[in-house]
Amino acid sequence: MSGAATFVPTPLLLSDSAKARLHALIEEEGNPRLKLRVYVTGGGCSGFQYGFDFAEDVAEDDTLVEFGEVGLVVDPLSYQYLVGSTVDYEEGLAGARFLIQNPNATTTCGCGASFMV
């Protein structure tokens, strides 16, 4: 007889390109306390949309995921939609932006800024 399997959900991941860009932005601001706040709001063409902002303070009920010198902050409502996601950064013809690769999304819009679960 085998024991029960243990499952530990992956909170959030940060790609190498996102780490590098976030680190550069923090250095430009000259404030090592800055974190990238990732959140979900209603709206967008698919129902929910992603948002990004800088946060210096972390609320008691926020989740802080640290990656060495940089970190992500997520509020409890957004966290449930983002578990297992990867925050990435890309530069291309459409410009430069942070984006989310979300395994929980059943539908996403063409630009990747909104999703549905």
Short mmCIF file of C-alpha atoms in Angstrom, two decimals:
data_model
loop_
_atom_site.label_atom_id
_atom_site.label_comp_id
_atom_site.label_asym_id
_atom_site.label_seq_id
_atom_site.Cartn_x
_atom_site.Cartn_y
_atom_site.Cartn_z
CA MET A 1 0.00 0.00 0.00
CA SER A 2 1.32 3.42 -0.90
CA GLY A 3 0.86 6.60 1.12
CA ALA A 4 -1.13 9.60 0.10
CA ALA A 5 0.55 11.92 -2.37
CA THR A 6 1.40 15.38 -1.17
CA PHE A 7 0.57 18.29 -3.42
CA VAL A 8 2.08 21.69 -2.81
CA PRO A 9 0.75 24.32 -5.23
CA THR A 10 3.29 26.50 -6.92
CA PRO A 11 2.45 30.04 -5.84
CA LEU A 12 3.86 32.30 -8.55
CA LEU A 13 6.94 32.16 -10.70
CA LEU A 14 9.00 34.96 -12.19
CA SER A 15 10.83 34.39 -15.48
CA ASP A 16 14.48 35.35 -15.83
CA SER A 17 13.60 38.20 -18.20
CA ALA A 18 11.00 39.52 -15.71
CA LYS A 19 13.52 39.30 -12.86
CA ALA A 20 16.10 41.22 -14.86
CA ARG A 21 13.64 43.95 -15.91
CA LEU A 22 12.20 44.28 -12.42
CA HIS A 23 15.69 44.53 -10.94
CA ALA A 24 16.58 47.25 -13.49
CA LEU A 25 13.39 49.22 -12.72
CA ILE A 26 14.04 49.04 -8.97
CA GLU A 27 17.60 50.29 -9.48
CA GLU A 28 16.31 53.16 -11.69
CA GLU A 29 13.92 54.18 -8.89
CA GLY A 30 16.69 53.90 -6.30
CA ASN A 31 14.38 52.15 -3.84
CA PRO A 32 15.27 48.52 -2.98
CA ARG A 33 12.01 48.15 -0.99
CA LEU A 34 9.90 48.23 -4.18
CA LYS A 35 8.08 45.05 -5.19
CA LEU A 36 5.96 44.30 -8.25
CA ARG A 37 2.29 44.12 -7.28
CA VAL A 38 0.34 41.77 -9.54
CA TYR A 39 -3.45 41.88 -9.36
CA VAL A 40 -6.64 40.80 -11.10
CA THR A 41 -9.65 43.06 -11.67
CA GLY A 42 -12.96 42.60 -13.41
CA GLY A 43 -13.17 43.80 -16.99
CA GLY A 44 -11.25 43.31 -20.18
CA CYS A 45 -12.57 41.49 -23.21
CA SER A 46 -12.44 38.06 -21.50
CA GLY A 47 -13.92 38.87 -18.06
CA PHE A 48 -10.87 39.53 -15.88
CA GLN A 49 -7.77 41.57 -16.57
CA TYR A 50 -4.26 41.62 -15.14
CA GLY A 51 -2.69 44.67 -13.59
CA PHE A 52 0.81 45.59 -12.45
CA ASP A 53 2.01 48.29 -10.10
CA PHE A 54 4.90 48.97 -7.76
CA ALA A 55 4.34 48.43 -4.04
CA GLU A 56 6.60 49.60 -1.28
CA ASP A 57 4.41 48.32 1.53
CA VAL A 58 2.97 44.83 1.91
CA ALA A 59 -0.40 44.50 3.65
CA GLU A 60 -0.90 41.90 6.36
CA ASP A 61 -3.12 39.74 4.12
CA ASP A 62 -0.94 40.09 0.98
CA THR A 63 1.19 37.23 -0.28
CA LEU A 64 4.85 38.12 -0.84
CA VAL A 65 6.87 35.84 -3.11
CA GLU A 66 10.55 36.71 -3.14
CA PHE A 67 13.09 35.85 -5.82
CA GLY A 68 16.42 36.97 -4.44
CA GLU A 69 16.56 40.77 -4.70
CA VAL A 70 13.10 41.16 -6.29
CA GLY A 71 9.64 40.16 -5.17
CA LEU A 72 5.99 39.91 -6.17
CA VAL A 73 3.08 41.05 -4.00
CA VAL A 74 -0.43 39.68 -4.53
CA ASP A 75 -3.65 40.50 -2.67
CA PRO A 76 -5.75 37.54 -1.42
CA LEU A 77 -8.55 37.95 -3.98
CA SER A 78 -6.13 37.99 -6.93
CA TYR A 79 -3.99 35.18 -5.55
CA GLN A 80 -6.66 32.54 -6.13
CA TYR A 81 -6.66 33.35 -9.87
CA LEU A 82 -2.87 33.49 -10.16
CA VAL A 83 -1.69 30.35 -8.34
CA GLY A 84 0.73 28.49 -10.59
CA SER A 85 1.16 31.42 -12.99
CA THR A 86 4.42 32.77 -14.36
CA VAL A 87 5.05 36.50 -14.63
CA ASP A 88 7.10 37.15 -17.75
CA TYR A 89 8.52 40.20 -19.50
CA GLU A 90 8.78 40.62 -23.25
CA GLU A 91 9.98 43.22 -25.68
CA GLY A 92 8.74 43.10 -29.25
CA LEU A 93 6.96 44.92 -32.03
CA ALA A 94 3.97 45.54 -29.73
CA GLY A 95 6.23 47.19 -27.16
CA ALA A 96 7.65 46.10 -23.83
CA ARG A 97 5.41 44.66 -21.12
CA PHE A 98 4.99 42.32 -18.22
CA LEU A 99 2.55 39.51 -18.94
CA ILE A 100 1.07 36.50 -17.17
CA GLN A 101 1.20 32.88 -18.31
CA ASN A 102 -1.77 31.54 -16.35
CA PRO A 103 -2.57 27.79 -16.34
CA ASN A 104 -5.93 28.54 -14.67
CA ALA A 105 -7.21 30.62 -17.61
CA THR A 106 -9.64 28.80 -19.89
CA THR A 107 -9.76 31.69 -22.39
CA THR A 108 -7.47 34.63 -22.99
CA CYS A 109 -7.74 37.61 -25.29
CA GLY A 110 -5.41 38.14 -28.21
CA CYS A 111 -3.14 40.56 -26.39
CA GLY A 112 -2.95 38.40 -23.23
CA ALA A 113 -4.11 41.20 -20.92
CA SER A 114 -7.43 39.59 -19.99
CA PHE A 115 -8.67 36.08 -19.26
CA MET A 116 -11.57 33.89 -18.14
CA VAL A 117 -11.51 30.99 -15.68
#
